[in-house]
């Protein structure tokens, strides 16, 4: 069994597409198909069901997936370990983060880390929490900083609670008020993050628990786009406070308290990593920097390279 076969398998499983997997691997689609077929012959089982353009894992593929993830992660850990030995304080730090955290929270922390480890190569990918977690499970990244989640393959550390604020355009009638109820907010055109995201489910659940079904007018996949839509008067929305700090300070947007909630709605943010994963010194040091910044204890198993 070859590493190239495992890489192709994991990319197809992640993207659910042979063509997108080929793009990610900088290969042709026939090359990816050949690697999968070779792996299936070697294992004696079909790993994917192909129905038109839809690609899904078979039961055998689902059973094989965690083992392939661990195998690829182990190889990458070995490469990182050799790199750390070869260069001392050099190495690689591969991070994943939800878009708002990667944009508004991590820059200051990465600056501090670069001051300590200027020779470490940092690679940061951002996206929805679900996508970042998936990349962690496939061994593409070392750490994922996103909405707190539970998964049997992962260790997770709670870092902080991120307040969500109701934001409106400065000339919106709500901007002149001391507060509004959830019911009033739900009667306004409401901007949602796209439906396949945990952030969409989080915001929607805040309303549904109160028996309110807000009118969804526009769905977007970017907090920056949502802010511009609110500024243009196309609706109101709930956004992480950290993502709108500049706009609120400069008056580009206005925030309105929700009066019938005891505390602002929140999302839990955490750092995730694979269980039993060996950490090279740069990864271990960034994890310690991250957790100490937010006052979160690092588990002993994560603090030591085993």
PDB file of N, CA and C in Angstrom, residues 24-25 27 55 59 76 90 93 106 117 123 139 173 192 198 201 213-214 243 249 285:
ATOM      1  N   UNK A  24      -6.875  19.305  -5.734  1.00  0.00           N
ATOM      2  CA  UNK A  24      -6.176  19.476  -4.454  1.00  0.00           C
ATOM      3  C   UNK A  24      -4.805  18.807  -4.479  1.00  0.00           C
ATOM      4  N   UNK A  25      -4.675  17.712  -5.216  1.00  0.00           N
ATOM      5  CA  UNK A  25      -3.415  16.971  -5.274  1.00  0.00           C
ATOM      6  C   UNK A  25      -2.538  17.382  -6.456  1.00  0.00           C
ATOM      7  N   UNK A  27      -3.079  16.765  -9.567  1.00  0.00           N
ATOM      8  CA  UNK A  27      -2.997  15.611 -10.454  1.00  0.00           C
ATOM      9  C   UNK A  27      -4.144  15.671 -11.459  1.00  0.00           C
ATOM     10  N   UNK A  55     -20.193  11.136  -5.129  1.00  0.00           N
ATOM     11  CA  UNK A  55     -19.270  10.111  -4.649  1.00  0.00           C
ATOM     12  C   UNK A  55     -19.437   9.985  -3.139  1.00  0.00           C
ATOM     13  N   UNK A  59     -19.580   1.137   3.001  1.00  0.00           N
ATOM     14  CA  UNK A  59     -19.347   0.703   4.383  1.00  0.00           C
ATOM     15  C   UNK A  59     -17.879   0.347   4.591  1.00  0.00           C
ATOM     16  N   UNK A  76       3.192  12.198   8.414  1.00  0.00           N
ATOM     17  CA  UNK A  76       3.443  13.634   8.488  1.00  0.00           C
ATOM     18  C   UNK A  76       4.118  14.017   9.804  1.00  0.00           C
ATOM     19  N   UNK A  90      13.383  25.249  13.855  1.00  0.00           N
ATOM     20  CA  UNK A  90      12.573  25.354  12.639  1.00  0.00           C
ATOM     21  C   UNK A  90      11.535  24.242  12.611  1.00  0.00           C
ATOM     22  N   UNK A  93       4.098  24.586  11.265  1.00  0.00           N
ATOM     23  CA  UNK A  93       2.897  24.706  12.087  1.00  0.00           C
ATOM     24  C   UNK A  93       1.729  24.856  11.126  1.00  0.00           C
ATOM     25  N   UNK A 106      -6.545  35.170  15.576  1.00  0.00           N
ATOM     26  CA  UNK A 106      -5.222  34.563  15.474  1.00  0.00           C
ATOM     27  C   UNK A 106      -4.086  35.511  15.072  1.00  0.00           C
ATOM     28  N   UNK A 117       9.521  32.113  17.385  1.00  0.00           N
ATOM     29  CA  UNK A 117       9.967  31.082  16.442  1.00  0.00           C
ATOM     30  C   UNK A 117       9.978  31.650  15.024  1.00  0.00           C
ATOM     31  N   UNK A 123       1.349  27.658   8.186  1.00  0.00           N
ATOM     32  CA  UNK A 123       0.333  27.529   7.131  1.00  0.00           C
ATOM     33  C   UNK A 123      -1.034  27.551   7.801  1.00  0.00           C
ATOM     34  N   UNK A 139      -5.512  14.661   8.873  1.00  0.00           N
ATOM     35  CA  UNK A 139      -4.094  14.871   9.101  1.00  0.00           C
ATOM     36  C   UNK A 139      -3.483  16.011   8.333  1.00  0.00           C
ATOM     37  N   UNK A 173     -34.202  51.685  12.201  1.00  0.00           N
ATOM     38  CA  UNK A 173     -34.965  52.132  13.390  1.00  0.00           C
ATOM     39  C   UNK A 173     -34.476  51.518  14.698  1.00  0.00           C
ATOM     40  N   UNK A 192     -28.544  35.152   7.196  1.00  0.00           N
ATOM     41  CA  UNK A 192     -28.012  33.941   7.809  1.00  0.00           C
ATOM     42  C   UNK A 192     -26.747  33.495   7.099  1.00  0.00           C
ATOM     43  N   UNK A 198     -22.418  25.081  11.022  1.00  0.00           N
ATOM     44  CA  UNK A 198     -22.828  25.041  12.424  1.00  0.00           C
ATOM     45  C   UNK A 198     -23.228  26.428  12.912  1.00  0.00           C
ATOM     46  N   UNK A 201     -26.871  26.914  12.230  1.00  0.00           N
ATOM     47  CA  UNK A 201     -27.679  26.164  13.192  1.00  0.00           C
ATOM     48  C   UNK A 201     -27.676  26.824  14.559  1.00  0.00           C
ATOM     49  N   UNK A 213     -39.607  32.008  14.386  1.00  0.00           N
ATOM     50  CA  UNK A 213     -39.057  31.582  13.098  1.00  0.00           C
ATOM     51  C   UNK A 213     -38.728  32.824  12.285  1.00  0.00           C
ATOM     52  N   UNK A 214     -37.475  33.260  12.288  1.00  0.00           N
ATOM     53  CA  UNK A 214     -37.121  34.495  11.577  1.00  0.00           C
ATOM     54  C   UNK A 214     -37.212  34.332  10.063  1.00  0.00           C
ATOM     55  N   UNK A 243     -15.778  40.128  15.379  1.00  0.00           N
ATOM     56  CA  UNK A 243     -15.745  40.377  13.941  1.00  0.00           C
ATOM     57  C   UNK A 243     -16.285  41.751  13.554  1.00  0.00           C
ATOM     58  N   UNK A 249     -17.017  50.570  16.427  1.00  0.00           N
ATOM     59  CA  UNK A 249     -16.248  51.718  16.935  1.00  0.00           C
ATOM     60  C   UNK A 249     -16.305  52.903  15.979  1.00  0.00           C
ATOM     61  N   UNK A 285       4.534  24.384  21.324  1.00  0.00           N
ATOM     62  CA  UNK A 285       4.696  25.732  21.859  1.00  0.00           C
ATOM     63  C   UNK A 285       3.524  26.636  21.481  1.00  0.00           C
TER      64      UNK A 285
END
